C-alpha positions as a printed NumPy array, in Angstrom:
array([[-25.031,  26.514,  -7.26 ],
       [-24.981,  24.403,  -4.116],
       [-24.616,  26.253,  -0.801],
       [-21.244,  26.179,   0.957],
       [-20.855,  23.635,   3.724],
       [-21.074,  24.976,   7.286],
       [-17.635,  25.063,   8.973],
       [-18.453,  22.094,  11.214],
       [-19.236,  19.898,   8.196],
       [-16.367,  21.285,   6.146],
       [-13.982,  20.053,   8.855],
       [-14.87 ,  16.482,   7.829],
       [-14.045,  17.107,   4.16 ],
       [-11.023,  15.125,   2.926],
       [-10.746,  16.784,  -0.483],
       [ -7.117,  17.272,  -1.512],
       [ -5.846,  14.675,   0.97 ],
       [ -4.151,  11.383,   0.128],
       [ -4.742,   8.297,   2.26 ],
       [ -2.715,   5.07 ,   2.3  ],
       [ -4.669,   2.068,   3.607],
       [ -2.788,  -1.177,   4.204],
       [ -4.535,  -4.487,   3.62 ],
       [ -7.229,  -2.785,   1.559],
       [ -7.969,  -5.115,  -1.343],
       [-10.996,  -6.522,   0.522],
       [-12.953,  -6.48 ,   3.767],
       [-12.683,  -3.668,   6.284],
       [ -9.698,  -2.065,   4.539],
       [-11.578,  -1.837,   1.253],
       [-14.653,  -0.407,   2.986],
       [-12.534,   2.257,   4.69 ],
       [-10.842,   3.149,   1.405],
       [-14.244,   3.531,  -0.234],
       [-15.464,   5.656,   2.669],
       [-12.481,   8.02 ,   2.631],
       [-12.775,   8.34 ,  -1.149],
       [-16.425,   9.259,  -0.687],
       [-15.325,  12.058,   1.651],
       [-13.049,  13.422,  -1.086],
       [ -9.702,  11.74 ,  -0.449],
       [ -7.45 ,  10.175,  -3.054],
       [ -6.823,   6.655,  -1.777],
       [ -3.82 ,   4.379,  -2.187],
       [ -4.737,   0.713,  -1.84 ],
       [ -2.126,  -1.675,  -0.477],
       [ -1.815,  -5.451,  -0.344],
       [  0.748,  -8.04 ,  -1.384],
       [ -1.375,  -9.439,  -4.233],
       [ -1.167,  -7.026,  -7.18 ],
       [ -4.005,  -8.788,  -9.01 ],
       [ -6.472,  -8.341,  -6.151],
       [ -5.357,  -4.731,  -5.775],
       [ -6.055,  -4.026,  -9.432],
       [ -9.56 ,  -5.491,  -9.145],
       [-10.316,  -3.466,  -6.016],
       [ -9.006,  -0.272,  -7.617],
       [-11.083,  -0.858, -10.744],
       [-14.22 ,  -1.234,  -8.623],
       [-13.595,   2.027,  -6.76 ],
       [-12.741,   3.919,  -9.943],
       [-16.042,   2.756, -11.43 ],
       [-17.694,   4.505,  -8.488],
       [-15.842,   7.73 ,  -9.254],
       [-13.012,   7.436,  -6.739],
       [ -9.455,   8.645,  -7.271],
       [ -7.366,   5.534,  -6.653],
       [ -3.727,   4.442,  -6.781],
       [ -2.263,   1.078,  -5.826],
       [  0.934,   0.114,  -4.047],
       [  1.729,  -3.602,  -3.796],
       [  4.217,  -4.217,  -0.987],
       [  4.677,  -6.427,   2.065],
       [  3.768,  -4.365,   5.121],
       [  5.768,  -6.719,   7.357],
       [  9.083,  -6.1  ,   5.554],
       [ 10.916,  -3.026,   6.777],
       [ 12.937,  -2.645,   3.595],
       [  9.886,  -3.037,   1.346],
       [  7.872,  -0.586,   3.439],
       [ 10.53 ,   2.115,   3.44 ],
       [ 11.093,   1.815,  -0.304],
       [  7.37 ,   1.912,  -1.055],
       [  6.599,   4.871,   1.203],
       [  9.531,   6.899,  -0.131],
       [  8.464,   6.086,  -3.699],
       [  4.847,   7.104,  -3.064],
       [  5.949,  10.381,  -1.507],
       [  8.334,  11.124,  -4.387],
       [  5.987,  10.171,  -7.235],
       [  2.521,  10.979,  -5.889],
       [  3.   ,  13.57 ,  -3.193],
       [  2.449,  13.571,   0.574],
       [  0.654,  10.799,   2.427],
       [ -1.683,  12.856,   4.611],
       [ -3.569,   9.937,   6.155],
       [ -2.407,   6.427,   7.02 ],
       [ -4.707,   3.591,   8.049],
       [ -2.793,   0.595,   9.375],
       [ -5.323,  -2.121,   8.626],
       [ -3.219,  -5.147,   7.586],
       [ -3.973,  -8.031,   9.914],
       [ -4.747, -11.712,  10.296],
       [ -6.352, -14.206,  12.673],
       [ -5.298, -17.682,  13.795],
       [ -7.428, -19.833,  16.128],
       [ -6.28 , -22.656,  18.411],
       [ -6.185, -23.482,  22.121],
       [ -3.222, -21.61 ,  23.541],
       [ -1.442, -24.764,  24.714],
       [ -1.587, -26.063,  21.135],
       [ -0.739, -22.815,  19.355],
       [  2.267, -23.284,  17.084],
       [  5.287, -21.065,  17.6  ],
       [  5.543, -20.319,  13.875],
       [  1.95 , -19.112,  13.792],
       [  2.575, -16.906,  16.845],
       [  5.427, -15.153,  15.045],
       [  3.428, -14.905,  11.803],
       [  0.49 , -13.314,  13.612],
       [  2.635, -10.846,  15.556],
       [  4.572,  -9.881,  12.442],
       [  1.379,  -9.185,  10.51 ],
       [ -0.665,  -7.515,  13.248],
       [  2.   ,  -5.594,  15.191],
       [  5.196,  -5.28 ,  13.146],
       [  3.294,  -3.844,  10.165],
       [  1.815,  -1.076,  12.315],
       [  5.26 ,  -0.133,  13.614],
       [  7.009,  -0.345,  10.245],
       [  4.471,   1.486,   8.083],
       [  3.65 ,   3.946,  10.857],
       [  7.308,   4.849,  11.343],
       [  8.045,   5.177,   7.625],
       [  5.058,   7.448,   7.002],
       [  5.533,   9.45 ,  10.202],
       [  9.073,  10.414,   9.238],
       [  7.604,  12.345,   6.303],
       [  4.694,  13.702,   8.336],
       [  7.099,  15.041,  10.972],
       [  8.839,  17.155,   8.33 ],
       [  5.46 ,  18.649,   7.309],
       [  4.26 ,  18.932,  10.918],
       [  0.877,  17.404,  10.156],
       [ -0.702,  14.016,   9.553],
       [ -3.335,  11.51 ,  10.628],
       [ -2.59 ,   7.892,  11.526],
       [ -5.37 ,   5.419,  12.321],
       [ -4.418,   1.989,  13.628],
       [ -7.058,  -0.721,  13.385],
       [ -7.469,  -2.202,  16.835],
       [-10.305,  -4.515,  17.925],
       [-12.655,  -5.247,  20.782],
       [ -9.96 ,  -7.834,  21.482],
       [ -7.729,  -4.91 ,  22.402],
       [ -9.84 ,  -4.949,  25.594],
       [-11.604,  -8.319,  25.794],
       [-10.631, -11.949,  25.311],
       [-12.34 , -14.956,  23.772],
       [-11.436, -18.672,  23.84 ],
       [ -8.791, -19.89 ,  21.385],
       [ -7.559, -16.455,  20.242],
       [ -5.116, -15.482,  23.001],
       [ -2.286, -14.572,  20.568],
       [ -4.647, -12.393,  18.502],
       [ -5.83 , -10.682,  21.699],
       [ -2.191, -10.09 ,  22.678],
       [ -1.452,  -8.578,  19.261],
       [ -4.423,  -6.212,  19.338],
       [ -3.598,  -5.171,  22.898],
       [ -0.135,  -4.325,  21.616],
       [ -1.598,  -2.247,  18.772],
       [ -3.675,  -0.297,  21.291],
       [ -0.626,   0.576,  23.378],
       [  1.541,   1.249,  20.315],
       [ -1.127,   3.723,  19.201],
       [ -0.815,   5.566,  22.498],
       [  2.981,   5.513,  22.255],
       [  2.882,   6.927,  18.726],
       [  0.566,   9.709,  19.883],
       [  2.899,  10.574,  22.738],
       [  6.039,  10.704,  20.592],
       [  4.556,  12.298,  17.49 ],
       [  1.834,  14.574,  18.841],
       [  4.392,  17.346,  19.308],
       [  4.915,  17.297,  15.532],
       [  1.285,  18.027,  14.696],
       [  0.372,  14.369,  14.085],
       [ -2.735,  12.738,  15.529],
       [ -2.554,   8.968,  16.058],
       [ -5.706,   7.141,  17.091],
       [ -7.137,   3.648,  17.007],
       [-10.356,   2.374,  15.48 ],
       [-11.685,  -0.696,  17.274],
       [-14.215,  -2.75 ,  15.304],
       [-16.48 ,  -5.2  ,  17.045],
       [-17.861,  -8.201,  15.186],
       [-18.397,  -7.335,  11.527],
       [-19.669,  -9.267,   8.546],
       [-16.663,  -9.753,   6.25 ],
       [-15.128, -12.505,   4.158],
       [-13.047, -13.515,   7.195],
       [-16.057, -13.912,   9.511],
       [-18.386, -15.593,   7.028],
       [-18.198, -18.943,   8.842],
       [-19.084, -17.311,  12.166],
       [-21.97 , -15.403,  10.604],
       [-23.375, -18.684,   9.252],
       [-22.935, -20.389,  12.629],
       [-26.429, -20.015,  14.112],
       [-25.283, -20.748,  17.671],
       [-22.49 , -18.173,  17.567],
       [-24.67 , -15.526,  15.904],
       [-27.384, -16.045,  18.52 ],
       [-24.787, -15.617,  21.272],
       [-23.253, -12.545,  19.648],
       [-26.523, -10.757,  18.93 ],
       [-27.642, -11.431,  22.498],
       [-24.287, -10.146,  23.814],
       [-24.359,  -6.954,  21.723],
       [-26.557,  -4.069,  22.98 ],
       [-27.325,  -3.055,  19.383],
       [-28.54 ,  -6.642,  18.787],
       [-26.889,  -7.239,  15.415],
       [-23.641,  -7.896,  13.583],
       [-21.801,  -4.832,  12.338],
       [-21.761,  -3.923,   8.654],
       [-18.449,  -2.563,   7.365],
       [-20.182,   0.681,   6.383],
       [-20.721,   1.299,  10.126],
       [-16.975,   2.008,  10.417],
       [-16.818,   4.711,   7.759],
       [-18.087,   7.684,   9.754],
       [-15.65 ,   7.036,  12.589],
       [-12.758,   6.632,  10.137],
       [-13.589,   9.881,   8.321],
       [-13.764,  11.678,  11.689],
       [-10.332,  10.401,  12.768],
       [ -8.861,  11.2  ,   9.327],
       [-10.224,  14.735,   9.183],
       [ -9.619,  18.119,  10.774],
       [-12.65 ,  17.457,  12.976],
       [-10.371,  15.308,  15.186],
       [ -7.414,  17.706,  15.406],
       [ -7.357,  17.57 ,  19.226],
       [ -8.095,  13.85 ,  19.498],
       [ -4.859,  11.955,  20.102],
       [ -4.035,   8.55 ,  21.557],
       [ -7.708,   7.563,  21.694],
       [ -9.218,   4.199,  20.744],
       [-12.689,   4.638,  19.236],
       [-14.635,   1.397,  19.531],
       [-17.32 ,   0.808,  16.913],
       [-18.791,  -2.344,  18.376],
       [-22.503,  -1.905,  18.983],
       [-21.755,  -1.621,  22.712],
       [-19.909,  -4.919,  23.238],
       [-17.155,  -3.317,  25.327],
       [-19.748,  -1.564,  27.516],
       [-21.349,  -4.659,  28.987],
       [-20.538,  -7.934,  30.721]])
């Protein structure tokens, strides 16, 4: 018989909790879903593509995870409300929400197309508001819940040709603080997780760019790219009882990028 966990470690245990992760069929969202499942949570994967969701769920189930899927558009208020209400009615409370859905578009600001601006803002900011609000309405009734919004080092710092993305992630940072202020009184903790530069499908071209990688590694105190697994511990902390008095905070997991000029 294995010994019982000490109280400090037990506070990180997510057994019996259900977590909804938007944009989780691949990349950072998938890694976070896998990490929360490893800490004991039942995870609900979300994306618009049902086929990709099914493949991701099958992979996690093969690893022993408890997984559900919910295909809906996180930028559509009507679709979000219907999906969240259905999940709550059919599968029980959503205890943890990770707002991870996001996108990137690159172009000099003077050439950035208006349609792409609206697309980026809708995906990166509107989804956080819509899914956060829909889930929080249920959490408020229960007087408990954890919401983690995926921010970025670009919530603090800029880079050439991504001004709209930087604006969107700055908005997510401040929306996180606003959510914490309004919903903290209801027993809900809302925090942000701010990844630095991570190796994912979306950054593959940058990783292969020797000049950029040399610049990034030299710019990062930890002297490497991030691996998505580096985000898991921080996510489990913010999703667990260990962070019950952490609210409105942005936890940067960036190898020290935001600490240095």
